[in-house]
Short mmCIF file of C-alpha atoms in Angstrom, two decimals:
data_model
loop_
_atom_site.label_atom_id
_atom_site.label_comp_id
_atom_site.label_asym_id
_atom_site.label_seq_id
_atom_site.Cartn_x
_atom_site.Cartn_y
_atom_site.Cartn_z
CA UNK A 118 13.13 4.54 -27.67
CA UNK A 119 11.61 8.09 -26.38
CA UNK A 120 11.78 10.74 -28.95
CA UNK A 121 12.67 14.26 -28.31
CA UNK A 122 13.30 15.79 -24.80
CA UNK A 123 10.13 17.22 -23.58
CA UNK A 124 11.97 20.61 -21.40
CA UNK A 125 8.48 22.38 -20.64
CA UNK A 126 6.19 22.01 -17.85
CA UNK A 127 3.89 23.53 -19.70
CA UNK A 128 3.47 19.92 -21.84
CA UNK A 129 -0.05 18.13 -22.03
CA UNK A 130 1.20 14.89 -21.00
CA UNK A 131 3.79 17.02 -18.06
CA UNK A 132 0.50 18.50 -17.20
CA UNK A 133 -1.60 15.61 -16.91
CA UNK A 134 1.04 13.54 -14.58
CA UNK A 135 1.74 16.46 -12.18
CA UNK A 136 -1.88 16.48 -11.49
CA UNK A 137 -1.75 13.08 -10.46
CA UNK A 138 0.05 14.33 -7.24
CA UNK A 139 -3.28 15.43 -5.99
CA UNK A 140 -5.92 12.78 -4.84
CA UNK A 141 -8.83 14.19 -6.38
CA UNK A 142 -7.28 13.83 -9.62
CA UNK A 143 -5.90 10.25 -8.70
CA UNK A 144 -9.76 9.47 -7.96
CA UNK A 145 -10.83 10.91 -10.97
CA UNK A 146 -8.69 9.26 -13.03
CA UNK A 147 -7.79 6.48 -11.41
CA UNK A 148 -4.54 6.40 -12.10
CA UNK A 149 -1.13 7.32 -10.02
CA UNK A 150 2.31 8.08 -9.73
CA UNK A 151 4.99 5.41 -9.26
CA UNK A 152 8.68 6.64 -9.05
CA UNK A 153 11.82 4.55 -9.88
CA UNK A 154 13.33 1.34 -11.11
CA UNK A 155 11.86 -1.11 -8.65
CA UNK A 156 8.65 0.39 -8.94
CA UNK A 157 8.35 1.02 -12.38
CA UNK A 158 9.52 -3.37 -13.04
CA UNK A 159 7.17 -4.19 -10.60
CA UNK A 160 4.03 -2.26 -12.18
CA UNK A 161 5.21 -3.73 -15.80
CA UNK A 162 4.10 -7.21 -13.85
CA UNK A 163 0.75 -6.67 -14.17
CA UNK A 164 -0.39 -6.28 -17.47
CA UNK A 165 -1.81 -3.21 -18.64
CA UNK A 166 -0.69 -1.81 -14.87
CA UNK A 167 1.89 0.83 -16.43
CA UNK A 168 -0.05 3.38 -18.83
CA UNK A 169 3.05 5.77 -19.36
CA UNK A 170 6.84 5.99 -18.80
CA UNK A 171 8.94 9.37 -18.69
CA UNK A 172 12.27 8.96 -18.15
CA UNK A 173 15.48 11.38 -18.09
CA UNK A 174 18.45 10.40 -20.90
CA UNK A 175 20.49 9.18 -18.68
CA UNK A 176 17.98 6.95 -16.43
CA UNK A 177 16.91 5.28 -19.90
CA UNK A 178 20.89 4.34 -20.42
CA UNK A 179 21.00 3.17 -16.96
CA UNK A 180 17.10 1.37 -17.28
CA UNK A 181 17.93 0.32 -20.67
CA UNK A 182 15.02 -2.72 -20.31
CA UNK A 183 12.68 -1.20 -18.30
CA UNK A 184 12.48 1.20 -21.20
CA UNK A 185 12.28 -1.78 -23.85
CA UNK A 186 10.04 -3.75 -21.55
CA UNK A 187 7.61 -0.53 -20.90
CA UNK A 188 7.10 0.39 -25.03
CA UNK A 189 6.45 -3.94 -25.68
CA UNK A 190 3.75 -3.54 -23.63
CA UNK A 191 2.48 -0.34 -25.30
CA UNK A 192 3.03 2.18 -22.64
CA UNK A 193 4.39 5.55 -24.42
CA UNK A 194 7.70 6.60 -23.31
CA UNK A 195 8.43 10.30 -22.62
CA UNK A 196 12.32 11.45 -22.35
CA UNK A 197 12.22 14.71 -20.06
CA UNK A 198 14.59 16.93 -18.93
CA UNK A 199 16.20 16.69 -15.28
CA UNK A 200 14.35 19.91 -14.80
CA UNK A 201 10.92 18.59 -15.88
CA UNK A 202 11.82 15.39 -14.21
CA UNK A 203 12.49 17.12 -10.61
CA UNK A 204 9.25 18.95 -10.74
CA UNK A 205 7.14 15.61 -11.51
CA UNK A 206 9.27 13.33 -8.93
CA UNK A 207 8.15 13.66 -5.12
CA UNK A 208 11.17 12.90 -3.68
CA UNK A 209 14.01 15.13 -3.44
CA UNK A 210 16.99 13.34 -5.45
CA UNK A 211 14.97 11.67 -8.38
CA UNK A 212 15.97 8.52 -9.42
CA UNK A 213 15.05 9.72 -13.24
CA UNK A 214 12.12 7.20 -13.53
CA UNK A 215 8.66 8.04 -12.89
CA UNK A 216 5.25 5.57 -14.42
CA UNK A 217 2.06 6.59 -14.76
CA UNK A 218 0.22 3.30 -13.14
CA UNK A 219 -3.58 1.99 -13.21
CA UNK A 220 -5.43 1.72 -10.04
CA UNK A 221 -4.67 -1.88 -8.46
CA UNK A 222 -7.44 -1.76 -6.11
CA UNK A 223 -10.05 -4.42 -5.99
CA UNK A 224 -13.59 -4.97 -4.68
CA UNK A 225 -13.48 -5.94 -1.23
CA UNK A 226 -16.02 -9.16 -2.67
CA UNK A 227 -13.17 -10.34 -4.72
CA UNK A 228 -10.32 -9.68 -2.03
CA UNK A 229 -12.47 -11.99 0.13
CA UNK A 230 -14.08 -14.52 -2.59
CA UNK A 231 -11.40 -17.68 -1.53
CA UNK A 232 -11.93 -17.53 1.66
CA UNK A 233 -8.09 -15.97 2.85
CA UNK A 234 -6.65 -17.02 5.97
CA UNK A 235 -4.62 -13.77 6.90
CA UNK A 236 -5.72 -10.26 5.93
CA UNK A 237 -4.31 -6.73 7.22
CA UNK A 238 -6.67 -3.87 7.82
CA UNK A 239 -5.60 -0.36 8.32
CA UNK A 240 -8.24 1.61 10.45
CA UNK A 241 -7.49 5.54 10.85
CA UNK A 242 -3.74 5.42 9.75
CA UNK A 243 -3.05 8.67 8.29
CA UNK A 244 0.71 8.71 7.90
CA UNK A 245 1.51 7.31 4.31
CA UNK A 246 4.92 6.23 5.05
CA UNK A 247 3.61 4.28 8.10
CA UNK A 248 0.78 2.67 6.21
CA UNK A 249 3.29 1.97 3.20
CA UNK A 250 5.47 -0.18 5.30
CA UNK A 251 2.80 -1.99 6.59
CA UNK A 252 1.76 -2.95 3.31
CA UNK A 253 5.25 -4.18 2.23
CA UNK A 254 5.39 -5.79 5.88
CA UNK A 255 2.20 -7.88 5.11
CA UNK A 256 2.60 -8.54 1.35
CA UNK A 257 6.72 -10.11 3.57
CA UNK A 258 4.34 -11.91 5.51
CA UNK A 259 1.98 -13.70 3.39
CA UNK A 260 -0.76 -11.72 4.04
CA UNK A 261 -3.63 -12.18 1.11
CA UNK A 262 -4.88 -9.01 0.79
CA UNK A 263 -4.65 -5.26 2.91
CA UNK A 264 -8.17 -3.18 3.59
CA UNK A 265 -7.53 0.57 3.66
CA UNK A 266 -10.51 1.72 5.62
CA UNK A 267 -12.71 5.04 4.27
CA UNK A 268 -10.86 6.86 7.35
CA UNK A 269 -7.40 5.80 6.66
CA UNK A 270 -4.59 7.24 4.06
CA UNK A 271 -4.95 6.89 0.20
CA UNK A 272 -2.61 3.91 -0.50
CA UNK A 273 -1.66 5.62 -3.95
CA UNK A 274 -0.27 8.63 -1.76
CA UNK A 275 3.67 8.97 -3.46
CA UNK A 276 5.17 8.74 -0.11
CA UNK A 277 2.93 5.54 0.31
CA UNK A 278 3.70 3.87 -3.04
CA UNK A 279 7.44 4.41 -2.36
CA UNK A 280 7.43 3.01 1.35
CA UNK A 281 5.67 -0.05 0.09
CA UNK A 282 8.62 -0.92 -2.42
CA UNK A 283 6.64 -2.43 -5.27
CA UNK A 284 4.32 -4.59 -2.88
CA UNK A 285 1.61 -2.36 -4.04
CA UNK A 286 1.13 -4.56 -6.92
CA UNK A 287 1.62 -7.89 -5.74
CA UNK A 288 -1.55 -8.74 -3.04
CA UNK A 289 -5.16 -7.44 -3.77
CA UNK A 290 -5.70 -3.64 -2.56
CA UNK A 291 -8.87 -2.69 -1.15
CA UNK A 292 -9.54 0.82 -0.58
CA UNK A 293 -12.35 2.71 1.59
CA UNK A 294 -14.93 0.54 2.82
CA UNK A 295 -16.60 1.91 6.59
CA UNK A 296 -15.45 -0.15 9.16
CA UNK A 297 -18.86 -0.90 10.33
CA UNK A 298 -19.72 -2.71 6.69
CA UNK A 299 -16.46 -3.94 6.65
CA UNK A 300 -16.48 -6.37 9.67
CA UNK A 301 -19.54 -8.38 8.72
CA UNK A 302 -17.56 -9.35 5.40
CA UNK A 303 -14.25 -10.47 7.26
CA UNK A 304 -16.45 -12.34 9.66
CA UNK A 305 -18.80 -13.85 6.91
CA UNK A 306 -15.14 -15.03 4.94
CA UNK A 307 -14.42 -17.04 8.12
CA UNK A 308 -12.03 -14.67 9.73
CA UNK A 309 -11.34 -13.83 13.34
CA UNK A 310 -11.07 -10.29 13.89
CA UNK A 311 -8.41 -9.10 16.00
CA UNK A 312 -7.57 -5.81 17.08
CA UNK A 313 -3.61 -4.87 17.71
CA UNK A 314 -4.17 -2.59 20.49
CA UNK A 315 -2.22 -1.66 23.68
CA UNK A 316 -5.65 -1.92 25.99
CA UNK A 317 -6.07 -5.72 25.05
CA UNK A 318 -6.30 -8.21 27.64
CA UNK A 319 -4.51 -11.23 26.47
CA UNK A 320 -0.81 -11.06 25.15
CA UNK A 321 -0.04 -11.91 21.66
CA UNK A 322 2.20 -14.44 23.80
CA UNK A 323 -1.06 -15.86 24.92
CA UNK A 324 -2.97 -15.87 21.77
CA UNK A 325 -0.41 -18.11 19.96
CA UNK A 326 0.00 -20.26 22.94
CA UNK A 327 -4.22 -20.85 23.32
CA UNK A 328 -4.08 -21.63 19.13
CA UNK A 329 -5.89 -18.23 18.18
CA UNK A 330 -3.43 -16.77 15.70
CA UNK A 331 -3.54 -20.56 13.51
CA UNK A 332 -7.38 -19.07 12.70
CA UNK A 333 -8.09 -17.34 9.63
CA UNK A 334 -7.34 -13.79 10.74
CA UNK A 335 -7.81 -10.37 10.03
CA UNK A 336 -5.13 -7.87 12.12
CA UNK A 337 -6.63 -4.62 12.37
CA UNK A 338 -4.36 -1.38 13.27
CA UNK A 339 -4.63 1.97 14.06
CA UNK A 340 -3.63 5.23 13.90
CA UNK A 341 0.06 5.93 14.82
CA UNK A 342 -0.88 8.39 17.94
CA UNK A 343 -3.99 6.89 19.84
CA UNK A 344 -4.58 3.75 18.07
CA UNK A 345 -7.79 2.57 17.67
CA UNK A 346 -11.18 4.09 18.75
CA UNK A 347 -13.60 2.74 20.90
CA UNK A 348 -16.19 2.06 18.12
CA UNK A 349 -13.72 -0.23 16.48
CA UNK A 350 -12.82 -2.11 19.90
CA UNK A 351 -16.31 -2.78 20.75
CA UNK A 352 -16.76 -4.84 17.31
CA UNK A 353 -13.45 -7.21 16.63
CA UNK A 354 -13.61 -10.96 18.29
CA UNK A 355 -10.88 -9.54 20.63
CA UNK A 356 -8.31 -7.03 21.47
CA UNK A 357 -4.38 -8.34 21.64
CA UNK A 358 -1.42 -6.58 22.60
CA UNK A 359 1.95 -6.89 22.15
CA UNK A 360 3.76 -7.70 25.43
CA UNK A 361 6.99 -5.09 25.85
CA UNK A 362 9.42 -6.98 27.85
CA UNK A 363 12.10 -4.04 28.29
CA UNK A 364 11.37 -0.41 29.29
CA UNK A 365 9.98 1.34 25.78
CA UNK A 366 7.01 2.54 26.16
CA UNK A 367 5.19 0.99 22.88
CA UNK A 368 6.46 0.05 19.72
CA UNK A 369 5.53 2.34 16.30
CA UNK A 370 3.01 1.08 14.19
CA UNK A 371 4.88 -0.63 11.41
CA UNK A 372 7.03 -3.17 14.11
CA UNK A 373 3.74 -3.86 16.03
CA UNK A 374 2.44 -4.78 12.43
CA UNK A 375 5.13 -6.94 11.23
CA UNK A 376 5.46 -8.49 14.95
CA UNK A 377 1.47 -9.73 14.76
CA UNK A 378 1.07 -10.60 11.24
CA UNK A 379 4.10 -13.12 11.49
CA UNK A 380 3.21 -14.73 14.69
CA UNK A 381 0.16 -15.65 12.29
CA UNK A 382 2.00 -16.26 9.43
CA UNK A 383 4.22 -18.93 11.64
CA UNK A 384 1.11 -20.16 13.63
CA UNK A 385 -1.29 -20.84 10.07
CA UNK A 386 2.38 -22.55 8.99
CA UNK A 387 2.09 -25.25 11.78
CA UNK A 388 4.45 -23.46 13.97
#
């Protein structure tokens, strides 16, 4: 079990995992923050993926095996106090576990290497809680593996690790390749590149009627606001939108997501 109560910020190891919170210091040392239970069992998954586990007193009584499970794989356990533990935590009522994780990313070579038949791409999406979901949303939908493009959010933002909910580490991560580099890969790996995007002329409706979405695809979305530039438009295989049958105007980022990457999912199954 943890030893003593660390009670200082001022602590080598408190030190080192605050800095974390910054992405220059995630780059550098490519490792990041994951907060709570769920998280914290799903990084133990991958072995080696947890390098260190601080935990309050009374979230290692609650977490009792998380805390065995985290020192047999040989990932130090630190008890801090609630103090210490509210000024590493990101989130305003800390659920008293907070891991110190390995990058998960991959080369986008490997991501691509079998030849996948449904991968997500996130193009200029800056909000980490949007692009979060959408990586638990496509990790729900069978997608192989999500592209986080040079111009979108860093997928080991906190707010971004918590909104996936431990999907993070289940599907291959591949983070900051330019778009322009990026779609000669997909279309090498046999994938049909479709853009999610308001402006497109036929309707999803259409696309799984014709048989496009039983393809190998790769969905590509935008930023929340405008969506996705012209640049981007002028190189995918074609632009699809989501039909609105009732009186919203559009739907957010994360539904348009989970609303294309299952018609796939349920067109690649045979329907």
């Amino acid at each position: 079990m943890a030893g003593r109560e660390l009670t200082s910020l001022r602590s080598p190891r408190v030190k080192s995992a605050r800095r974390l919170a910054k992405r220059a210091f995630r780059r550098r040392e490519r490792r990041f923050l994951a907060e709570g239970p769920q998280a914290v069992r799903e990084a133990l998954r991958i072995p080696g993926g947890l390098a260190e586990l601080f935990t309050t007193a009374e979230a290692e009584s609650r977490h009792h095996d998380l805390v065995v499970a985290a020192e047999r794989a040989g990932a130090p356990v630190l008890r801090v106090s609630g103090e210490v533990m509210a000024e590493l935590a990101q989130t305003v009522t800390p659920q008293g576990l907070l891991a110190v994780c390995e990058f998960v990313d991959v080369p986008l070579a490997d991501a691509l290497r079998n030849r996948p038949p449904l991968v997500t791409v996130l193009a200029h999406v800056r909000d980490p809680g949007n692009a979060g979901t959408v990586l638990r949303t496509a990790d729900a939908a069978g997608s192989d593996s999500v592209v986080f493009t040079d111009a979108s959010v860093d997928p080991y933002n906190g707010k971004c690790v918590r909104a996936s909910a431990g999907s993070l580490f289940h599907l291959p991560v591949v983070v900051g390749p330019r778009f322009g580099d990026l779609i000669p890969e997909l279309k090498n790996a046999g994938l049909t590149v479709l853009a999610a995007d308001g402006a497109g002329e036929r309707t999803l409706d259409a696309a799984i009627d014709d048989g496009v979405l039983a393809r190998p695809t790769a969905w590509v979305f935008g930023n929340e606001a405008w969506g996705l530039p012209d640049e981007i438009l002028e190189h995918v295989d074609e632009v699809v939108r989501v039909p609105i049958y009732g009186r919203a105007e559009s739907l957010n980022l994360a539904t348009a997501a989970a609303v294309c990457l299952y018609a796939s999912a349920r067109a690649q199954r045979g329907g």
